[in-house]
XYZ file of C-alpha atoms in Angstrom:
456
model
C 8.890 -8.477 -27.985
C 6.617 -11.762 -27.643
C 4.989 -12.576 -31.029
C 1.453 -14.039 -30.474
C -1.161 -15.718 -32.253
C -5.032 -16.043 -31.123
C -7.888 -17.334 -32.914
C -9.524 -14.191 -33.968
C -5.999 -12.416 -34.151
C -3.534 -14.556 -35.873
C -0.105 -12.028 -36.164
C 0.326 -9.778 -33.271
C 2.851 -8.857 -30.719
C 3.261 -7.535 -27.212
C 6.116 -5.145 -26.245
C 7.709 -5.361 -22.745
C 5.665 -2.700 -20.341
C 2.474 -2.217 -22.615
C -0.699 -3.662 -21.948
C -2.249 -4.071 -25.257
C -0.755 -6.468 -28.318
C -0.144 -4.857 -31.534
C -1.561 -6.134 -34.691
C 1.073 -7.550 -37.561
C 0.400 -8.679 -41.224
C 0.862 -12.115 -42.075
C 4.533 -11.285 -44.026
C 5.731 -9.000 -40.690
C 5.113 -12.142 -38.641
C 6.878 -14.569 -40.817
C 9.694 -12.021 -41.409
C 10.016 -11.556 -37.635
C 10.610 -15.416 -36.848
C 13.417 -15.392 -39.211
C 15.256 -12.344 -37.283
C 17.204 -14.967 -34.816
C 20.184 -13.338 -34.508
C 21.903 -15.924 -36.189
C 21.679 -15.420 -39.756
C 21.825 -12.747 -42.484
C 18.660 -11.342 -44.037
C 17.992 -9.889 -47.438
C 17.777 -6.079 -47.269
C 13.984 -5.651 -48.071
C 11.571 -2.623 -47.971
C 9.556 -4.935 -45.176
C 12.812 -5.342 -43.448
C 13.693 -2.019 -43.733
C 10.170 -0.980 -42.123
C 10.614 -3.198 -39.359
C 13.852 -1.734 -38.542
C 12.421 1.623 -38.397
C 9.637 0.401 -36.199
C 12.015 -0.842 -33.755
C 10.979 -4.317 -33.858
C 14.556 -5.431 -35.539
C 17.759 -4.287 -34.847
C 21.358 -4.797 -36.932
C 24.104 -6.581 -35.435
C 27.589 -6.673 -36.007
C 27.964 -10.287 -35.202
C 25.659 -13.279 -34.645
C 23.819 -13.222 -31.116
C 21.645 -16.276 -30.793
C 18.356 -15.375 -29.003
C 15.203 -17.618 -28.627
C 12.042 -16.066 -30.565
C 9.074 -15.936 -28.196
C 6.356 -16.827 -30.422
C 3.161 -18.597 -29.222
C -0.301 -19.733 -30.741
C -3.116 -19.227 -28.052
C -6.052 -21.827 -28.655
C -8.499 -19.075 -27.449
C -10.338 -15.685 -28.036
C -7.692 -12.976 -27.297
C -7.771 -11.235 -24.213
C -4.835 -9.388 -22.795
C -5.945 -8.400 -19.513
C -6.492 -10.342 -16.160
C -8.406 -8.202 -12.730
C -7.432 -10.874 -10.299
C -9.050 -10.730 -6.657
C -6.468 -12.975 -5.352
C -7.984 -12.979 -1.620
C -11.095 -11.612 -0.307
C -9.958 -10.703 3.031
C -9.277 -7.019 4.414
C -8.049 -5.850 7.312
C -10.601 -3.000 7.594
C -14.022 -3.261 7.821
C -15.677 -0.809 5.360
C -19.166 0.196 5.707
C -19.907 -0.330 1.888
C -17.746 -3.608 0.879
C -18.801 -6.852 0.845
C -15.430 -8.079 1.692
C -15.467 -6.099 4.817
C -13.223 -7.861 8.001
C -16.527 -9.143 9.277
C -17.901 -10.815 6.472
C -15.770 -13.677 7.051
C -17.901 -16.254 5.175
C -17.117 -14.180 2.083
C -13.239 -13.775 2.230
C -11.973 -16.848 -0.006
C -8.706 -16.893 -1.305
C -6.444 -18.527 -4.033
C -3.969 -21.232 -2.593
C -0.432 -21.199 -3.361
C -1.090 -24.150 -5.717
C -4.266 -22.396 -7.013
C -2.265 -19.204 -8.198
C 0.545 -21.320 -9.793
C -1.997 -22.976 -11.859
C -3.705 -20.095 -13.008
C -0.550 -18.081 -14.096
C 0.179 -20.988 -15.998
C -3.172 -21.177 -17.669
C -2.975 -17.458 -18.190
C 0.810 -17.440 -19.646
C -0.746 -20.054 -22.004
C -3.632 -18.054 -22.977
C -1.779 -15.171 -24.165
C -2.762 -12.820 -20.989
C -0.086 -10.061 -20.329
C -1.123 -7.656 -17.760
C -2.894 -7.982 -14.485
C -4.593 -5.829 -12.316
C -4.260 -7.716 -8.855
C -6.997 -6.548 -6.208
C -9.148 -7.808 -3.128
C -10.045 -7.812 -0.435
C -6.779 -6.114 0.540
C -4.182 -8.152 -1.900
C -1.026 -7.363 0.229
C -2.745 -9.481 3.068
C -2.158 -12.722 0.674
C 0.374 -14.399 2.148
C 2.351 -15.102 -1.023
C 1.676 -11.512 -2.613
C 5.310 -11.063 -3.557
C 5.574 -14.434 -4.845
C 2.573 -14.114 -6.945
C 4.237 -11.203 -8.747
C 7.870 -12.625 -8.959
C 5.676 -15.491 -10.886
C 4.063 -13.017 -13.135
C 6.983 -11.618 -14.191
C 8.956 -14.913 -14.628
C 6.672 -15.934 -16.987
C 6.939 -12.470 -19.036
C 3.641 -10.643 -18.093
C 3.350 -7.895 -15.640
C 1.328 -6.183 -13.102
C -0.045 -2.857 -14.567
C -2.434 -2.028 -11.377
C -2.865 -2.544 -8.185
C -5.804 -1.651 -5.849
C -4.831 -1.313 -2.263
C -5.651 0.344 0.694
C -2.401 1.463 1.454
C -2.168 -0.120 4.875
C 0.908 -2.482 4.166
C 2.850 -0.658 2.113
C 5.966 0.476 2.839
C 9.327 1.171 1.517
C 10.878 -2.698 1.965
C 7.740 -3.766 -0.416
C 8.235 -1.015 -2.880
C 12.113 -1.656 -3.065
C 10.924 -5.329 -3.723
C 8.532 -4.585 -6.227
C 11.290 -2.342 -7.908
C 13.912 -5.158 -7.846
C 11.160 -7.514 -9.848
C 10.888 -4.884 -12.271
C 6.949 -4.182 -11.271
C 6.098 -0.635 -11.147
C 2.000 -0.677 -11.213
C -0.359 2.491 -11.124
C -0.864 2.448 -7.055
C -4.845 2.511 -6.718
C -5.293 3.528 -3.003
C -8.809 4.013 -1.699
C -9.368 7.465 0.306
C -12.616 8.483 0.922
C -12.334 12.173 1.347
C -10.442 14.245 4.373
C -12.485 13.901 7.478
C -14.162 10.794 6.441
C -12.022 8.139 5.621
C -11.752 6.460 9.250
C -15.850 6.499 9.150
C -16.034 4.621 6.016
C -13.368 2.239 6.405
C -14.443 1.842 10.005
C -10.713 2.289 11.475
C -9.425 5.235 13.293
C -6.160 6.346 11.521
C -7.030 4.722 8.030
C -6.944 8.151 6.783
C -3.242 9.058 7.673
C -2.508 5.836 6.496
C -3.565 6.062 3.341
C -2.076 9.620 2.688
C 1.010 8.339 4.228
C 1.103 5.390 1.394
C 0.363 7.707 -1.330
C 3.345 10.094 -0.416
C 5.625 6.914 0.163
C 4.771 6.008 -3.459
C 5.245 9.618 -4.969
C 8.520 9.704 -3.211
C 9.120 6.549 -4.998
C 8.473 7.665 -8.292
C 5.229 4.934 -8.548
C 2.489 6.654 -10.320
C -0.740 6.628 -7.886
C -4.217 7.055 -8.354
C -6.698 8.018 -5.324
C -10.011 5.982 -5.608
C -12.713 8.146 -3.829
C -16.184 6.864 -2.981
C -19.085 9.573 -3.025
C -22.201 9.746 -1.372
C -24.285 11.991 0.459
C -22.439 11.981 3.876
C -19.058 13.386 1.969
C -20.031 15.113 -1.040
C -18.889 18.431 0.667
C -15.614 17.132 1.432
C -14.936 15.967 -1.962
C -13.748 19.353 -3.362
C -11.152 19.845 -0.555
C -9.915 16.581 -0.994
C -9.187 16.962 -4.622
C -7.789 20.255 -3.665
C -5.592 18.452 -0.941
C -4.637 15.610 -3.206
C -3.465 18.019 -5.919
C -1.501 19.902 -3.725
C 0.313 16.473 -2.680
C 1.301 16.117 -6.432
C -0.959 13.142 -7.320
C -1.185 12.536 -11.022
C -4.871 11.028 -10.672
C -7.989 10.568 -8.783
C -11.228 8.543 -9.607
C -14.454 9.389 -7.750
C -16.981 6.588 -7.867
C -20.551 6.724 -6.825
C -21.308 4.436 -3.876
C -23.713 1.996 -5.024
C -26.896 0.494 -3.312
C -25.279 -2.620 -1.777
C -27.215 -4.334 0.664
C -24.517 -3.949 3.247
C -24.044 0.104 2.805
C -28.116 0.466 2.754
C -27.759 -1.459 6.274
C -25.323 1.092 7.556
C -25.915 4.146 5.769
C -29.364 4.529 5.200
C -30.308 6.779 2.516
C -26.718 7.889 1.885
C -26.544 6.872 -1.842
C -26.745 9.563 -4.212
C -29.580 9.294 -6.967
C -28.146 8.732 -10.506
C -29.330 12.652 -11.697
C -28.009 13.781 -7.817
C -25.033 12.146 -8.597
C -24.478 13.856 -11.900
C -25.535 17.462 -10.366
C -23.184 16.811 -7.312
C -20.215 15.723 -9.389
C -20.734 18.607 -12.247
C -20.578 20.958 -9.383
C -16.982 19.547 -8.016
C -15.740 19.537 -11.517
C -16.454 23.559 -12.404
C -15.211 24.572 -8.926
C -12.019 22.099 -9.436
C -11.392 23.289 -13.152
C -11.779 27.217 -11.899
C -8.116 27.301 -10.545
C -5.154 25.789 -12.085
C -4.761 22.200 -11.605
C -2.389 19.419 -12.447
C -4.010 16.247 -11.142
C -6.548 14.605 -13.771
C -9.856 13.374 -12.094
C -11.945 10.622 -13.606
C -15.976 10.396 -12.654
C -17.377 7.237 -12.831
C -19.572 6.629 -15.691
C -19.916 10.824 -16.253
C -16.974 12.558 -16.932
C -12.865 12.510 -17.249
C -10.612 15.922 -16.787
C -7.453 16.197 -18.120
C -6.362 19.308 -16.217
C -2.918 19.968 -17.607
C -4.413 19.572 -21.209
C -7.556 21.791 -20.316
C -9.633 18.769 -22.170
C -12.159 16.721 -20.719
C -14.234 13.689 -21.964
C -17.868 12.662 -21.476
C -18.335 9.216 -20.331
C -21.179 8.053 -21.302
C -20.511 9.141 -25.246
C -18.963 5.706 -26.346
C -20.201 5.373 -29.522
C -19.882 7.653 -33.016
C -22.676 9.755 -34.776
C -23.289 8.255 -38.020
C -21.256 4.927 -37.857
C -23.035 1.365 -37.945
C -21.852 -0.054 -34.457
C -24.438 -3.058 -34.344
C -21.331 -5.593 -34.006
C -19.886 -3.657 -31.300
C -19.124 -5.290 -27.815
C -21.646 -4.336 -25.085
C -18.280 -3.171 -23.114
C -15.187 -2.533 -24.588
C -13.462 -2.956 -21.505
C -14.924 -6.278 -20.743
C -14.184 -7.537 -23.897
C -10.123 -7.035 -23.198
C -10.399 -7.752 -19.178
C -11.372 -10.884 -17.525
C -12.411 -10.272 -13.800
C -11.659 -13.339 -11.457
C -13.100 -13.347 -7.856
C -11.237 -14.789 -5.163
C -13.787 -17.564 -5.282
C -12.192 -18.470 -8.942
C -15.691 -17.257 -10.340
C -15.157 -15.675 -13.787
C -17.017 -12.321 -14.355
C -17.412 -9.742 -17.060
C -16.110 -7.124 -14.358
C -16.035 -7.199 -10.833
C -19.214 -4.806 -10.249
C -21.105 -7.718 -11.585
C -20.150 -10.037 -8.875
C -23.326 -9.448 -6.649
C -25.695 -9.870 -9.355
C -24.395 -13.154 -10.518
C -23.934 -14.235 -6.955
C -27.306 -13.292 -5.879
C -28.939 -14.681 -8.931
C -26.936 -18.072 -8.421
C -25.211 -17.912 -12.057
C -21.791 -19.162 -12.628
C -19.812 -18.366 -15.907
C -17.076 -20.444 -15.490
C -14.725 -20.934 -12.631
C -10.590 -21.495 -12.647
C -10.598 -23.290 -9.937
C -12.308 -26.229 -11.261
C -12.196 -25.591 -14.942
C -9.250 -24.416 -17.508
C -8.936 -20.759 -18.328
C -8.321 -21.749 -22.250
C -11.540 -23.498 -22.263
C -13.671 -20.414 -20.529
C -12.167 -17.903 -23.073
C -12.743 -20.340 -26.100
C -16.227 -21.578 -25.289
C -18.289 -20.972 -22.091
C -21.176 -18.864 -21.267
C -18.881 -16.269 -19.956
C -17.083 -15.919 -23.444
C -20.836 -15.572 -24.475
C -21.490 -12.840 -22.211
C -18.736 -10.888 -23.135
C -19.201 -11.225 -26.743
C -22.680 -9.827 -26.841
C -23.146 -7.256 -29.261
C -24.831 -3.804 -28.690
C -27.233 -4.902 -31.447
C -28.841 -7.772 -29.050
C -29.202 -4.668 -26.309
C -31.215 -2.797 -29.026
C -33.309 -5.637 -29.918
C -34.199 -6.530 -26.261
C -35.090 -2.957 -25.141
C -38.125 -1.159 -27.211
C -36.789 2.451 -25.348
C -33.143 1.548 -27.070
C -34.792 1.020 -30.634
C -36.657 4.265 -30.415
C -33.788 6.363 -28.922
C -32.399 9.367 -30.656
C -28.981 9.012 -28.639
C -28.740 5.210 -29.581
C -25.513 5.972 -31.735
C -23.797 7.570 -29.023
C -24.957 5.769 -25.878
C -25.257 2.103 -27.227
C -26.959 1.022 -24.117
C -24.710 2.229 -21.309
C -22.699 0.191 -18.648
C -23.944 -3.490 -17.994
C -23.337 -3.418 -14.585
C -25.827 -0.673 -14.131
C -28.276 -2.444 -16.557
C -28.249 -5.299 -14.065
C -28.274 -3.531 -10.776
C -31.001 -0.725 -11.910
C -33.208 -2.876 -14.013
C -31.836 -6.427 -13.105
C -31.450 -7.879 -16.532
C -28.030 -7.797 -18.744
C -29.613 -6.798 -21.917
C -31.549 -4.158 -20.627
C -31.128 -0.250 -21.306
C -28.919 1.689 -18.725
C -31.353 3.948 -16.859
C -28.447 5.952 -15.706
C -27.249 6.762 -19.543
C -31.178 7.375 -20.408
C -31.523 9.846 -17.698
C -27.779 11.655 -19.003
C -28.756 12.005 -22.504
C -32.349 13.005 -22.205
C -31.550 15.168 -19.115
C -29.595 17.182 -21.255
C -26.382 16.249 -19.303
C -24.291 16.915 -22.073
C -25.038 20.549 -22.917
C -24.786 21.186 -18.912
C -21.625 19.618 -18.697
C -19.913 21.718 -21.709
C -21.614 24.648 -20.052
C -19.464 23.832 -16.901
C -16.306 22.777 -18.478
C -15.979 26.518 -19.992
C -12.439 26.740 -21.112
C -11.832 23.184 -21.597
C -11.715 21.470 -24.892
C -14.072 18.484 -25.362
C -12.670 15.240 -26.922
C -15.706 13.302 -28.110
C -17.073 12.215 -31.812
C -20.638 13.572 -30.881
C -22.055 16.474 -32.819
C -21.115 19.866 -31.842
C -25.283 20.593 -31.851
C -25.910 18.414 -28.947
C -23.900 20.607 -26.439
C -25.574 23.770 -27.298
């Protein structure tokens, strides 16, 4: 256990293997500081409570140990999504980090890696998502992982195309104590090679998934969906479920310049995306399944518990959400591009780059200062009330309490302003997709705070 204090969260602790800090009362924090394994403490109700929660244990004899207690002079951000390199071995038709985009392929040097890790530790960061490019192409990948764990932090997710996953690599990760969720890109049976522009990429991705499963690493398949592979998505989910994957994520391939150049009109329109994915979901649950499926910005299916969640429903009816951050995920996770640029999320990287906007850069600025006072901090602390004030359609919308303005990345990408209403969510709520989803998910229970009348 590690005790932590931040400006707006003065008493908290991290448990090994958990991503988020848990809040403490001041008296609990102070008592835990006395539990140094060297002194007898008076038995009190508070001490018994800490023992019952597993935060303190009774020793038969003194066993001194250092107390890891740290004040972090910044706002609390427990996670970093870190693009350690922009380099990739594949030439994916939709990706700005494709192999032939050499001018975009920045990378953290080893010295820059060490500097960022030292800063992250000082800021109270606890968990990393490591991504790229292809992160396993970084020449010091394992050294980066070792350094994270040496500082008492952890890697909870690794985004990879699977090409360089080997038994030796998994063995070394296991020795380090690193067993992250392996998020392996796989874009459909019979289609993956085309999108990744590499013959044999499909087999390598599936082999990598099987290797991770055989070593008891958690695995998620990340699947792009567009008009050219839509018919293959259901067979792909069935194939992955049969392999024993615990989860898959379907992501709408967005209108990036590279994708439009390579695939023309292959992007699914927003309502076309909803329609296509809902049809896939209904067919998927028609048979017993084990694999959970997350459909980006639309629907989560928990097959084993026979429940589902409507992703656009983020607010609670009847509650005052004015001070809620515009994106809860952005508020807990700092995205860092291979260039060092700090972003609310990696899906916003193109928007900020094209506009020439920098919210901060960890290669030239202190991460602690960025998380204390910066354009980045101002952006992620933006509340939903500012969206409603900016966009008149939100002020007049009957679904505001459920939507809270929607996704900021989609608002920027589709309407060109960070405080605009997300048109994808407007289409969702006004198009009756809550009712359509409830009908299609017959036999599954919804987990939502929305009033039941909206499903009927």
